[in-house]
Tab-separated table of C-alpha atoms and ligand atoms in Angstrom:
chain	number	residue	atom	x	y	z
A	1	UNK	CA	-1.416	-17.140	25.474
A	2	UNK	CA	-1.111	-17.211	21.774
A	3	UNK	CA	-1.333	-13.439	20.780
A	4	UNK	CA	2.501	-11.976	19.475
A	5	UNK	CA	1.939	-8.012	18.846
A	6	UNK	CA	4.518	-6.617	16.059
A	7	UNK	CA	5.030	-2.863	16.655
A	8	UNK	CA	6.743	-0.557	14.863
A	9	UNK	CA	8.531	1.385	17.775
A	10	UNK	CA	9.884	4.548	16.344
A	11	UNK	CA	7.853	6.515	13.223
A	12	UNK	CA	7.138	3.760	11.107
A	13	UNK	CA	9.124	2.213	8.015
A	14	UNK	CA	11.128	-0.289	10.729
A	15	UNK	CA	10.760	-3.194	8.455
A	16	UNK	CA	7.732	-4.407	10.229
A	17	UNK	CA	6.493	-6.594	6.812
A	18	UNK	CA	10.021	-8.595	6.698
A	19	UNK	CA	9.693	-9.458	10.600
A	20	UNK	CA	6.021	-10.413	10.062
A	21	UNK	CA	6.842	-12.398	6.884
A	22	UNK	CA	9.355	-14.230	8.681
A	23	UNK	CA	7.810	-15.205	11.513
A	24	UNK	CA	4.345	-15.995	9.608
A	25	UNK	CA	5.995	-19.628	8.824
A	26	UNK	CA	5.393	-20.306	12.570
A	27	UNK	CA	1.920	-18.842	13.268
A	28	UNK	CA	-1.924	-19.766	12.286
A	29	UNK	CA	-2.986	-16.474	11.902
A	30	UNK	CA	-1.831	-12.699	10.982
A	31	UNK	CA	-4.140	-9.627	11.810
A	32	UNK	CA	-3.461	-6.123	10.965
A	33	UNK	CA	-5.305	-4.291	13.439
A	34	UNK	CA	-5.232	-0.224	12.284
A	35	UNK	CA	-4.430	2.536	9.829
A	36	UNK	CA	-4.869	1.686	6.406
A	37	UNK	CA	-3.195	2.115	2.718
A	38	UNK	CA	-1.112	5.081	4.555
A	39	UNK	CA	1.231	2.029	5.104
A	40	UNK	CA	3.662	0.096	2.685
A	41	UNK	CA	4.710	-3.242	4.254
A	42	UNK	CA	7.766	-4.492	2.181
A	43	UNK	CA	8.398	-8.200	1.409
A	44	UNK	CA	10.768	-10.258	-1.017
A	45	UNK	CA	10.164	-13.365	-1.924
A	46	UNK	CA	13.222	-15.788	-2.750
A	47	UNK	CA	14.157	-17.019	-6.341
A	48	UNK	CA	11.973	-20.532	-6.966
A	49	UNK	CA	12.454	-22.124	-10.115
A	50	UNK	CA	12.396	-19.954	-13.153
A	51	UNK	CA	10.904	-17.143	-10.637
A	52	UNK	CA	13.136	-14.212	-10.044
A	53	UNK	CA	13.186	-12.701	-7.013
A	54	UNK	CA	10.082	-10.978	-6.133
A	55	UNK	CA	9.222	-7.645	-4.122
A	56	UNK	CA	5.831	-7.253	-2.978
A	57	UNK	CA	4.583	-3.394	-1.627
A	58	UNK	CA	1.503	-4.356	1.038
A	59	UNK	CA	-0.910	-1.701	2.133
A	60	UNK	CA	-3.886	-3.415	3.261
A	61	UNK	CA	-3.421	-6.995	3.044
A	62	UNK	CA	-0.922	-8.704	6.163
A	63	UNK	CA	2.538	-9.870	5.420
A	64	UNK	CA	1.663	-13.280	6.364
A	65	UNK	CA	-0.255	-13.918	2.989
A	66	UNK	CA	3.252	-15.459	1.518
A	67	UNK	CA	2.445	-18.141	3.729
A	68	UNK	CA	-0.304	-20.639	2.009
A	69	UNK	CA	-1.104	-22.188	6.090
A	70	UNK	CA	-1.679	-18.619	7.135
A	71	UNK	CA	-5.333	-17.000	7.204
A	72	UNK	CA	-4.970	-13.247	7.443
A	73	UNK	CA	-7.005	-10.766	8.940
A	74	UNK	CA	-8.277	-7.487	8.198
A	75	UNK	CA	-9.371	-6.093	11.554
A	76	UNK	CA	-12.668	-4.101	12.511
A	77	UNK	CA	-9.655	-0.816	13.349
A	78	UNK	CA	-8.369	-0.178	9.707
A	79	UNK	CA	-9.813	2.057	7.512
A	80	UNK	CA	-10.122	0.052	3.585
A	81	UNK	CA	-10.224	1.944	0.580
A	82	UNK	CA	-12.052	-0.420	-1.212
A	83	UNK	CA	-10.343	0.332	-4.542
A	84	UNK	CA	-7.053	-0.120	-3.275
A	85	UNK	CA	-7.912	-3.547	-1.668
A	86	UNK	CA	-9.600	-4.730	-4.747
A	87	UNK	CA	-5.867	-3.752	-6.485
A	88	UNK	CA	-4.096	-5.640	-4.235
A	89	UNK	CA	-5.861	-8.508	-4.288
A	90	UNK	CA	-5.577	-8.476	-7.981
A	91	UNK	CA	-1.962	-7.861	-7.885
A	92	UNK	CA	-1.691	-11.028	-5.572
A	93	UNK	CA	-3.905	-13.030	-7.907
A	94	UNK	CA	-1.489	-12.199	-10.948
A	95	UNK	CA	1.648	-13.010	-9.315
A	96	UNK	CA	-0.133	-16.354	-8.238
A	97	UNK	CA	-0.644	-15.402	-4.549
A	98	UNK	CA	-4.477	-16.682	-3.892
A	99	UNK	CA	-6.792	-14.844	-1.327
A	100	UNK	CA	-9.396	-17.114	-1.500
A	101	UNK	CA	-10.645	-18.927	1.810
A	102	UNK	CA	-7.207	-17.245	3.404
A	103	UNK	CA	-8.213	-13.604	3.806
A	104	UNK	CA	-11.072	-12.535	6.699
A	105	UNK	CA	-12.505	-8.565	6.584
A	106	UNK	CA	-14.139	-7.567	9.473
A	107	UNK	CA	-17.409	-6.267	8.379
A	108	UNK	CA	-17.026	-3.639	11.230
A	109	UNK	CA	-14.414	-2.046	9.436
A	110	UNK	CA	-15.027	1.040	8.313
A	111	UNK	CA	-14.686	2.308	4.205
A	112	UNK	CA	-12.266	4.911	3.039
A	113	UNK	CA	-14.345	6.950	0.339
A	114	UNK	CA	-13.370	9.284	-1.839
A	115	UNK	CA	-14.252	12.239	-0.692
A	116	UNK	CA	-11.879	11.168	2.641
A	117	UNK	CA	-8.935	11.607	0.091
A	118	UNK	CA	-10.434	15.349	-1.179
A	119	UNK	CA	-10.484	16.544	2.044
A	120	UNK	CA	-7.106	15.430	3.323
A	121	UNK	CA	-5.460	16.272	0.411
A	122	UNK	CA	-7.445	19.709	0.570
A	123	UNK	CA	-6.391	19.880	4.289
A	124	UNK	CA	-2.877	19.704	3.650
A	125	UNK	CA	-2.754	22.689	1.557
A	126	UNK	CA	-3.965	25.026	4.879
A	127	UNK	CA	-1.341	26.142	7.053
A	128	UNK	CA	-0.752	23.260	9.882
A	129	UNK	CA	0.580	20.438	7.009
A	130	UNK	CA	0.740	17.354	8.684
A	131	UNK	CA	2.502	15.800	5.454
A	132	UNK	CA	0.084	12.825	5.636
A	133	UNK	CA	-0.233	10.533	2.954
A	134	UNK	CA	-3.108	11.721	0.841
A	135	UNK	CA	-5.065	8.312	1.284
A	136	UNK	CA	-7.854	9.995	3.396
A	137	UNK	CA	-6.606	8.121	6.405
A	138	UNK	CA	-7.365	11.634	8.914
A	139	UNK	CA	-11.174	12.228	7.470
A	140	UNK	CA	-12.179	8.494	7.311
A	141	UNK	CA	-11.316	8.155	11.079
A	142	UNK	CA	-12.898	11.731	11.634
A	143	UNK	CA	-16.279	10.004	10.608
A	144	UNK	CA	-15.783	7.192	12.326
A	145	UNK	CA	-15.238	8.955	15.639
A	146	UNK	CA	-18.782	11.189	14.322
A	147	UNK	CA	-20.218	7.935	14.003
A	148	UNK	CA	-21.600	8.838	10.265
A	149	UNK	CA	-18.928	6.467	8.904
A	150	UNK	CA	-19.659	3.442	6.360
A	151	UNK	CA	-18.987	0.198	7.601
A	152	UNK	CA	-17.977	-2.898	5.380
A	153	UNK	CA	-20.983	-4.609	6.367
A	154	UNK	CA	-22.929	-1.518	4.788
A	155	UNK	CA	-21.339	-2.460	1.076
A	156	UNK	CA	-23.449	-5.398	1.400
A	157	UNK	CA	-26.875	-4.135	1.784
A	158	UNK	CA	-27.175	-1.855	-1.492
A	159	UNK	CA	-30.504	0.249	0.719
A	160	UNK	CA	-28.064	0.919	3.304
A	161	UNK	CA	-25.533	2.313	1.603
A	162	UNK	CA	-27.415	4.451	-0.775
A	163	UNK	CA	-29.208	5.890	2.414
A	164	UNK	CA	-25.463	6.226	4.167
A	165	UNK	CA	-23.545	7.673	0.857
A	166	UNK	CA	-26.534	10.120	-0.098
A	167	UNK	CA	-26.094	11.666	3.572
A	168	UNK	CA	-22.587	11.696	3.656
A	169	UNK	CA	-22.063	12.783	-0.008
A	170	UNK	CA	-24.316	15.846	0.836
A	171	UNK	CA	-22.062	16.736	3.723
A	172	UNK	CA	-18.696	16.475	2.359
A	173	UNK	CA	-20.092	18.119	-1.060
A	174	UNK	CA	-20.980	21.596	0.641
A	175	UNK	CA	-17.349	20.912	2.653
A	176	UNK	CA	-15.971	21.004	-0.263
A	177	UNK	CA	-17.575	23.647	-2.004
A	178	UNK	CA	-18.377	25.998	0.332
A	179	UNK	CA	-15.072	26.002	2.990
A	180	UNK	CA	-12.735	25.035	-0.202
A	181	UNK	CA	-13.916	25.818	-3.194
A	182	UNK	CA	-13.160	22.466	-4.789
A	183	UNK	CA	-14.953	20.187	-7.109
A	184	UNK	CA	-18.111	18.759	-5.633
A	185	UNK	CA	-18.264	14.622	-6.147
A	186	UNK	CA	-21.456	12.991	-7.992
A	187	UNK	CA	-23.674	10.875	-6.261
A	188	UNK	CA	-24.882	8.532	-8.556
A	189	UNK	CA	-21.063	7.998	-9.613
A	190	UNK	CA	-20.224	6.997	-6.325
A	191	UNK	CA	-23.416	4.700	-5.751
A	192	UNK	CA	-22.575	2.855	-8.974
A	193	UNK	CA	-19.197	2.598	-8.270
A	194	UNK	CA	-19.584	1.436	-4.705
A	195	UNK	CA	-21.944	-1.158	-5.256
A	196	UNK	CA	-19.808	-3.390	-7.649
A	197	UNK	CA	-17.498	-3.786	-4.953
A	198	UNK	CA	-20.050	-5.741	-3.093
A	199	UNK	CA	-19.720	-8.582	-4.899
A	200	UNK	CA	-16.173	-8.455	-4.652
A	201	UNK	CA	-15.708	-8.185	-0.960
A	202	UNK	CA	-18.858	-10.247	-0.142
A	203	UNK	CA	-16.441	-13.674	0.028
A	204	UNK	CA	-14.166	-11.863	1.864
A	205	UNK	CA	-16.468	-10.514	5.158
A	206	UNK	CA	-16.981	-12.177	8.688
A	207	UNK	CA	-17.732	-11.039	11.948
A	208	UNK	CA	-13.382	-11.273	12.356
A	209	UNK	CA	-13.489	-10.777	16.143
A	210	UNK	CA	-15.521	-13.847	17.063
A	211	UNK	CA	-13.518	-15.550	14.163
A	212	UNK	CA	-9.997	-14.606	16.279
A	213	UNK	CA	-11.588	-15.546	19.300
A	214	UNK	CA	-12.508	-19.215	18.548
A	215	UNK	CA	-8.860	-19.421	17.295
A	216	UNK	CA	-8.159	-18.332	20.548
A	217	UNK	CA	-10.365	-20.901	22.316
A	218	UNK	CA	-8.958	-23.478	20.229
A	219	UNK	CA	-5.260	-22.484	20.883
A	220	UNK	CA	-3.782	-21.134	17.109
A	221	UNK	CA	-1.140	-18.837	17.511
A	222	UNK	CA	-1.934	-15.260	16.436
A	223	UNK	CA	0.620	-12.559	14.644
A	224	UNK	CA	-1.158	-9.074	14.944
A	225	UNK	CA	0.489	-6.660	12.773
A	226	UNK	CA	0.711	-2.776	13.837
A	227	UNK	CA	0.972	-0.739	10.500
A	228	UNK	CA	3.012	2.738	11.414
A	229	UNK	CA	5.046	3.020	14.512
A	230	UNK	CA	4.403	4.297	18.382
A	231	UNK	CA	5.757	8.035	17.699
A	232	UNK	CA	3.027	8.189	15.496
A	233	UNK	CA	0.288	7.611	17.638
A	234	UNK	CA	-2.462	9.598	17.598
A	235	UNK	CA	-2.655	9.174	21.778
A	236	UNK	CA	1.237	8.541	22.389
A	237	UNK	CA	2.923	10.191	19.377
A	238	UNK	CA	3.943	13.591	18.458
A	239	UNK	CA	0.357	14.628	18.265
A	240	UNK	CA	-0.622	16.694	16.028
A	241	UNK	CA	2.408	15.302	13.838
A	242	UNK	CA	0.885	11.602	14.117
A	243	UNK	CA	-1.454	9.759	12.272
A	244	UNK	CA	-5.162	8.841	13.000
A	245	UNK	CA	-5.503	5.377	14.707
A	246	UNK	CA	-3.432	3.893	17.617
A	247	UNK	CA	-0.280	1.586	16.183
A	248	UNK	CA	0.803	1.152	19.671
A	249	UNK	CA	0.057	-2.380	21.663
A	250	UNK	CA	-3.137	-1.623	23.238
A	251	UNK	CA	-4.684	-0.708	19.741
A	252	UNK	CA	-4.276	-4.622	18.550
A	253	UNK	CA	-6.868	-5.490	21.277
A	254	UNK	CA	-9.324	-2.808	20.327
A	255	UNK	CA	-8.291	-2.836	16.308
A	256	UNK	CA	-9.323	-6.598	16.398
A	257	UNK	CA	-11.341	-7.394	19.074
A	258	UNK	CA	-9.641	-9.666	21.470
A	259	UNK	CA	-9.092	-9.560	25.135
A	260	UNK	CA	-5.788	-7.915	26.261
A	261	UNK	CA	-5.132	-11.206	28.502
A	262	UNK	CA	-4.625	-12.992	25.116
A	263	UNK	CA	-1.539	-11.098	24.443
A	264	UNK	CA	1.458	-13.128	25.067
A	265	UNK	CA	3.987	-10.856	23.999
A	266	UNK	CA	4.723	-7.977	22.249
A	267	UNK	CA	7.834	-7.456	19.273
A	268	UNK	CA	9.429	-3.914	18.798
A	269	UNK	CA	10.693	-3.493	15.458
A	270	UNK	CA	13.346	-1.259	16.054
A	271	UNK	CA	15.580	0.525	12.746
A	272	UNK	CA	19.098	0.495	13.712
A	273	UNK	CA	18.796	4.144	12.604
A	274	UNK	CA	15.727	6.482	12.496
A	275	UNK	CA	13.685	7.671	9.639
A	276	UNK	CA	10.591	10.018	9.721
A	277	UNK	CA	8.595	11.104	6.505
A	278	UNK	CA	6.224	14.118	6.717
A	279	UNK	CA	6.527	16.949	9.019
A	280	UNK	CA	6.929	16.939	12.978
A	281	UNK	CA	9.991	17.081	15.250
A	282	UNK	CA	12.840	14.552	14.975
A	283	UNK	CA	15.438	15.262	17.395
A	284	UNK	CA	18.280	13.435	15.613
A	285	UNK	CA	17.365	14.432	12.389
A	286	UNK	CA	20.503	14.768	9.948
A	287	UNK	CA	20.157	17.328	7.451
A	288	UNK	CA	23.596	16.986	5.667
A	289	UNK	CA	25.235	14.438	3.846
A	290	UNK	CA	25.190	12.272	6.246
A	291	UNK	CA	21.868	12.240	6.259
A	292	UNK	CA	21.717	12.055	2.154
A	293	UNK	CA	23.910	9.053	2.458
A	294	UNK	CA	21.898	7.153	4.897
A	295	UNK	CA	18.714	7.511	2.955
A	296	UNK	CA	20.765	6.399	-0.370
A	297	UNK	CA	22.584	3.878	1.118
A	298	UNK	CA	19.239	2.950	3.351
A	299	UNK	CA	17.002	2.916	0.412
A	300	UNK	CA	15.078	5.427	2.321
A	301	UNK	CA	11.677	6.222	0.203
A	302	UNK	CA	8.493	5.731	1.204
A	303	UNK	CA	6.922	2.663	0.311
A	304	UNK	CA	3.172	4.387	-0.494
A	305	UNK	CA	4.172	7.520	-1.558
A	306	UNK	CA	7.554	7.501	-2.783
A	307	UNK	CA	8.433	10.600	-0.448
A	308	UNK	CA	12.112	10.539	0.568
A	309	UNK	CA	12.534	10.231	4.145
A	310	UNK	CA	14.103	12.458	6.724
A	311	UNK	CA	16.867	10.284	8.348
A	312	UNK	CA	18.697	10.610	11.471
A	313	UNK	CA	20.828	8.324	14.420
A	314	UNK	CA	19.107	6.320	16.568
A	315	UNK	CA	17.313	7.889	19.375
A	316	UNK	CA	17.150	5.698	22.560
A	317	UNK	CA	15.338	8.302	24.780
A	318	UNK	CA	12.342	7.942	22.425
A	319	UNK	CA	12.896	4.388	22.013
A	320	UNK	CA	12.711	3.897	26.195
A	321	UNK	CA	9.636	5.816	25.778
A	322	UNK	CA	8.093	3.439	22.908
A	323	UNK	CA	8.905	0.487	25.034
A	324	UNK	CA	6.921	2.134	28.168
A	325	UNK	CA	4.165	2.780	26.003
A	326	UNK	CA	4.007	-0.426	24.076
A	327	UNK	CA	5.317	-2.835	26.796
A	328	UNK	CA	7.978	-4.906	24.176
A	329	UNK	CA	9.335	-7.420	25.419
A	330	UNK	CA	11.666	-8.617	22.826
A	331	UNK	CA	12.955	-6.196	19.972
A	332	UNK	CA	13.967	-6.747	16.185
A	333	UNK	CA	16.954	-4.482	14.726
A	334	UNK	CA	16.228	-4.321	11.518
A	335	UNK	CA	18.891	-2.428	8.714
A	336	UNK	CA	21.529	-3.088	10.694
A	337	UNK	CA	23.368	-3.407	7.163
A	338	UNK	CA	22.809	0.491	6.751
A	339	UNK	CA	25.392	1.254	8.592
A	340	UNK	CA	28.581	-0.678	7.392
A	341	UNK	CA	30.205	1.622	5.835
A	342	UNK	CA	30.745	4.170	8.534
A	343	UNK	CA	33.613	4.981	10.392
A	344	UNK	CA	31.419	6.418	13.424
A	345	UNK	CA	28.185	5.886	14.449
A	346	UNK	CA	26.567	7.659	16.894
A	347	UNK	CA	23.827	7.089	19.116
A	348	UNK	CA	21.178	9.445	21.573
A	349	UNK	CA	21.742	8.772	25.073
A	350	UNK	CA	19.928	11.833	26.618
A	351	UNK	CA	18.109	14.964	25.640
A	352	UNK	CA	18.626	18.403	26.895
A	353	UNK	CA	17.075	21.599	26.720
A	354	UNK	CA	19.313	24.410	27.267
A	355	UNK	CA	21.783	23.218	30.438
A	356	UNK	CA	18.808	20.760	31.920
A	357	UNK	CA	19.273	17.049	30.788
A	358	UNK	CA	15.852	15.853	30.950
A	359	UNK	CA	14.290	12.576	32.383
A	360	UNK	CA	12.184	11.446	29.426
A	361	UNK	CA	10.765	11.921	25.880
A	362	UNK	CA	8.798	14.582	25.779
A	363	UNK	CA	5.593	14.118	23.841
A	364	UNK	CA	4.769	17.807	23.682
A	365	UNK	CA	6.066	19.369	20.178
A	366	UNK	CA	7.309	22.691	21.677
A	367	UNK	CA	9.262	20.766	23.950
A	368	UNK	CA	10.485	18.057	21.494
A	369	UNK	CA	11.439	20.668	19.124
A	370	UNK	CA	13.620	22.605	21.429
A	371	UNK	CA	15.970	19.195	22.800
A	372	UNK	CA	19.489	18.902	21.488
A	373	UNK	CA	20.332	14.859	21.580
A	374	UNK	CA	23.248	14.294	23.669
A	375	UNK	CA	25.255	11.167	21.612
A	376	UNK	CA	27.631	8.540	22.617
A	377	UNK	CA	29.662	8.164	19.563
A	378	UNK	CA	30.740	4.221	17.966
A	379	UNK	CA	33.276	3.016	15.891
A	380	UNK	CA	32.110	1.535	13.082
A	381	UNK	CA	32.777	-2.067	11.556
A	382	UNK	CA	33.320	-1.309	8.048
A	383	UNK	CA	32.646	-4.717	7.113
A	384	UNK	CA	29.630	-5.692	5.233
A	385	UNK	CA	27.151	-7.619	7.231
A	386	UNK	CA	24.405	-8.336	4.109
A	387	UNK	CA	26.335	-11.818	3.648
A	388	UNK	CA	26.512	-13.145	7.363
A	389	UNK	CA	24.071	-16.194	8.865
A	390	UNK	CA	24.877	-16.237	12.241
A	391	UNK	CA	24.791	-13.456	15.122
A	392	UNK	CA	28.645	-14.397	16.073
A	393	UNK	CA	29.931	-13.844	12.995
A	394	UNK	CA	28.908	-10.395	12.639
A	395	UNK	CA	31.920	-8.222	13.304
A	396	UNK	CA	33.311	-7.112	16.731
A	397	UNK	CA	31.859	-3.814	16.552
A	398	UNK	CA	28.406	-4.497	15.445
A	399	UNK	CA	27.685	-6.961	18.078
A	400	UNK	CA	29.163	-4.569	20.836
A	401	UNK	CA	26.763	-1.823	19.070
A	402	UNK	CA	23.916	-4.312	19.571
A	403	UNK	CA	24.424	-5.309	23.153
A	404	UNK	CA	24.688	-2.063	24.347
A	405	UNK	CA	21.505	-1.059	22.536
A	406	UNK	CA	19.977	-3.489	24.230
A	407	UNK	CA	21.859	-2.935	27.901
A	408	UNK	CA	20.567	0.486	27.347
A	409	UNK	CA	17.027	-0.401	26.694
A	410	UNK	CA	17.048	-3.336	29.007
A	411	UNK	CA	14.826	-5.374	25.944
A	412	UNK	CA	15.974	-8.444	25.147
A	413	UNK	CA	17.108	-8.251	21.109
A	414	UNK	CA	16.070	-11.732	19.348
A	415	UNK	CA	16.566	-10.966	16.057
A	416	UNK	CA	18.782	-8.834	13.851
A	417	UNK	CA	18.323	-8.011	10.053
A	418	UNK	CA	21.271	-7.345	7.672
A	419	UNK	CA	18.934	-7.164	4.483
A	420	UNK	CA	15.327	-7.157	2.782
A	421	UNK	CA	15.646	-11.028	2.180
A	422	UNK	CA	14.141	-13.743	4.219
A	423	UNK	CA	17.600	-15.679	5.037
A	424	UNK	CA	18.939	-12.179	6.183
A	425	UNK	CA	17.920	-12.353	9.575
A	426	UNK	CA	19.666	-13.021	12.600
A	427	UNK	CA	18.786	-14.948	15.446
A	428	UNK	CA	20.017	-13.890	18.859
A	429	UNK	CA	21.144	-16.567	21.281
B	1	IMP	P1	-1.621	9.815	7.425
B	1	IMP	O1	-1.509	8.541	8.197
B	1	IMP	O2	-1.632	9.615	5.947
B	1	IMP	O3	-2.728	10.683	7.917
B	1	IMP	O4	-0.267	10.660	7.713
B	1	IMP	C1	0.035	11.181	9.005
B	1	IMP	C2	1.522	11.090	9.282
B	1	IMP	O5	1.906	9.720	9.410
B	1	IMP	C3	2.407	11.666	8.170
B	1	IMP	O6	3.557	12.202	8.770
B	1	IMP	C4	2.797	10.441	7.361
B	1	IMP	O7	3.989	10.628	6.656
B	1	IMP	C5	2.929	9.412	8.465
B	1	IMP	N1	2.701	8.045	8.005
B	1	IMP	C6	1.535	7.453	7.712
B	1	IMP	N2	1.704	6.183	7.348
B	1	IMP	C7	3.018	5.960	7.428
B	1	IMP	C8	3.828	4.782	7.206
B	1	IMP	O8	3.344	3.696	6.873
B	1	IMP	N3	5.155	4.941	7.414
B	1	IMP	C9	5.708	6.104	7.825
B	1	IMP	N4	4.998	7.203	8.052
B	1	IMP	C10	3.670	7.126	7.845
């Protein structure tokens, strides 16, 4: 079966736009299948010619659009701020990257408006901050669930989405006003500014799911891209630290519409530390200078929002738990690089709460919050990595640190990543 699932399998930020970059030169098609411009999928493009280097920041648009062969896919399960599509696209279009004919919407997506990004940013001024993104991710999935949400397909029918804006636009106006006392949002405004992106999207908008399942029928290979990571789930993560939509495996099937017995496999992208940005429990969370120096040395900022990021060890408790939950079957270290220049590095074997080791992850916060992370403690290699080809000549220490990650896990590893560039990644065996 042609379907390969990419998942981020800790709290997002893994590095899930290198792995899908790189192993877009091998697939048909790449579908991302949930959340929205919350995420910030990283690729660099190689020197060609007289072009430099180049680093692209994705939100909406798949990794595999690097790829000319590749059509990507914007499934019915992400939310699209239409603005912020149109600015990608156009950022794409400058730097020579062409969308035409190669990029798919669903037109059962539904539209991130602006008064999605009032309200969260209104919501996380109240007293249970989420630290979410500000790109109206929570309240355009909140209206989806309501089922008062606009679809893609209503952009294209101007009576539609009068009718759909004028009801909504009354709703969120005396939200606004009355329960926060904030700025009320003009109608006609939004109208007029809504309907030019019809004609920009219109090229763009198929019924994706029956698109993805005549590849299927006709045997093209498939890349679905998770956006996030499993510990943010809104089912499976730290709820209510998570985000909105499902990033974990099974969401790919309902974020795009294909059958689950099209999935062939199913990629963890795993950091060879951990990172979390906004608020909720992180067990291994370093607050010191340890902690400082992985996020300099890591480059450890968000992508969308800038935000640094709260780093820590790697956890493998929650990590057994993301495989459970996901069902990986193979597992890319990305980062590894990150951790050269330490002398130790230490790793979460177990949790315990008070003298009790316990069995699992716990996805209850009160529980979460109260673990101590047992470690086993490795030496370092203190040998930079960011220059080596081949998985046997990284050093000693860094391949025993890798096999007993994945003895631990009992995932096969298949790829390793010692850098943000396409020739720095490993292949295992
Ligand atoms: P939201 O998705 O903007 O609602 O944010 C909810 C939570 O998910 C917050 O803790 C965010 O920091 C986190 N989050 C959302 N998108 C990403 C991402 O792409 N990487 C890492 N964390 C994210």
């Amino acid at each position: 079966m042609p379907v390969q699932i990419i998942v981020g399998a800790q709290w997002g930020d893994e590095g899930k736009g290198k792995i899908v970059d790189h192993l877009s030169e091998h697939v048909d098609i790449v579908a991302r299948y949930q959340g929205g411009a919350n995420a910030g999928h990283t690729v660099v493009l190689p020197a060609r010619g007289k072009t430099k280097e180049r680093e692209f920041v994705l939100h909406l648009i798949p990794s595999g659009i690097f790829h000319p062969h590749v059509t990507c896919v914007i499934g019915n399960g992400v939310v699209i701020d239409p603005k912020a599509l149109m600015a990608e696209i156009a950022q794409l279009r400058s730097a020579g990257i062409n969308t035409k004919g190669r990029l798919l919407i669903s037109h059962n997506a539904h539209l991130i408006m602006p008064y999605h990004k009032a309200l969260d940013t209104i919501r996380e001024q109240g007293d249970q901050k989420i630290g979410t993104t500000g790109r109206g991710i929570g309240p355009a999935y909140i209206d989806k669930y309501m089922r008062t949400g606009i679809r893609v397909v209503d952009l294209l029918d101007r009576d539609v989405l009068c009718k759909k804006l004028r009801r909504n636009i009354e709703e969120k106006n005396e939200l606004l006003r009355k329960v926060y006392g904030a700025t009320e949002l003009d109608l006609d405004a939004l109208i007029q500014e809504y309907q030019e992106f019809d004609r920009e999207i219109d090229e763009y908008v198929t019924d994706t799911s029956e698109y993805l399942n005549r590849a299927l029928r006709k045997k093209r290979s498939i890349l679905a891209e998770g956006a996030q990571g499993a510990l943010l789930d809104v089912d499976h993560g730290t709820y209510p630290y998570v985000t909105s939509s499902n990033p974990t495996s099974g969401g790919a099937c309902t974020g795009l519409g294909i059958p689950p017995t099209s999935v062939r496999s199913i990629m963890g992208v795993v950091k060879a530390y951990s990172t979390r940005v906004g608020n909720g429990p992180f067990p291994t969370e370093l607050t010191d200078e340890t902690g400082e120096r992985l996020r300099s040395v890591g480059g450890e900022f968000g992508a969308t929002t800038g935000r640094p990021r709260r780093c820590g060890w790697l956890d493998l408790v929650s990590l057994a738990y993301s495989i459970r939950v996901n069902g990986i079957t193979e597992i890319a270290i990305t980062k590894l690089d990150v951790l050269d220049a330490f002398d130790e590095i230490p790793v979460c074997i177990q949790y315990r709460v008070g003298s009790k080791t316990l069995s699992g992850f716990p996805t209850d916060v009160q529980t979460l919050e109260k673990v101590t992370p047992v470690y086993r403690i490795f030496k370092g290699w203190r040998t930079q990595t960011s220059d080596v080809r081949a998985f046997r000549d990284l050093p000693p220490n860094a391949r025993s640190y890798i096999r007993f990650l994945e003895k631990s896990l009992r995932v096969r590893i298949g790829m390793v990543s010692v850098g943000a560039r396409r020739d720095q990644t490993l292949h295992v065996r």
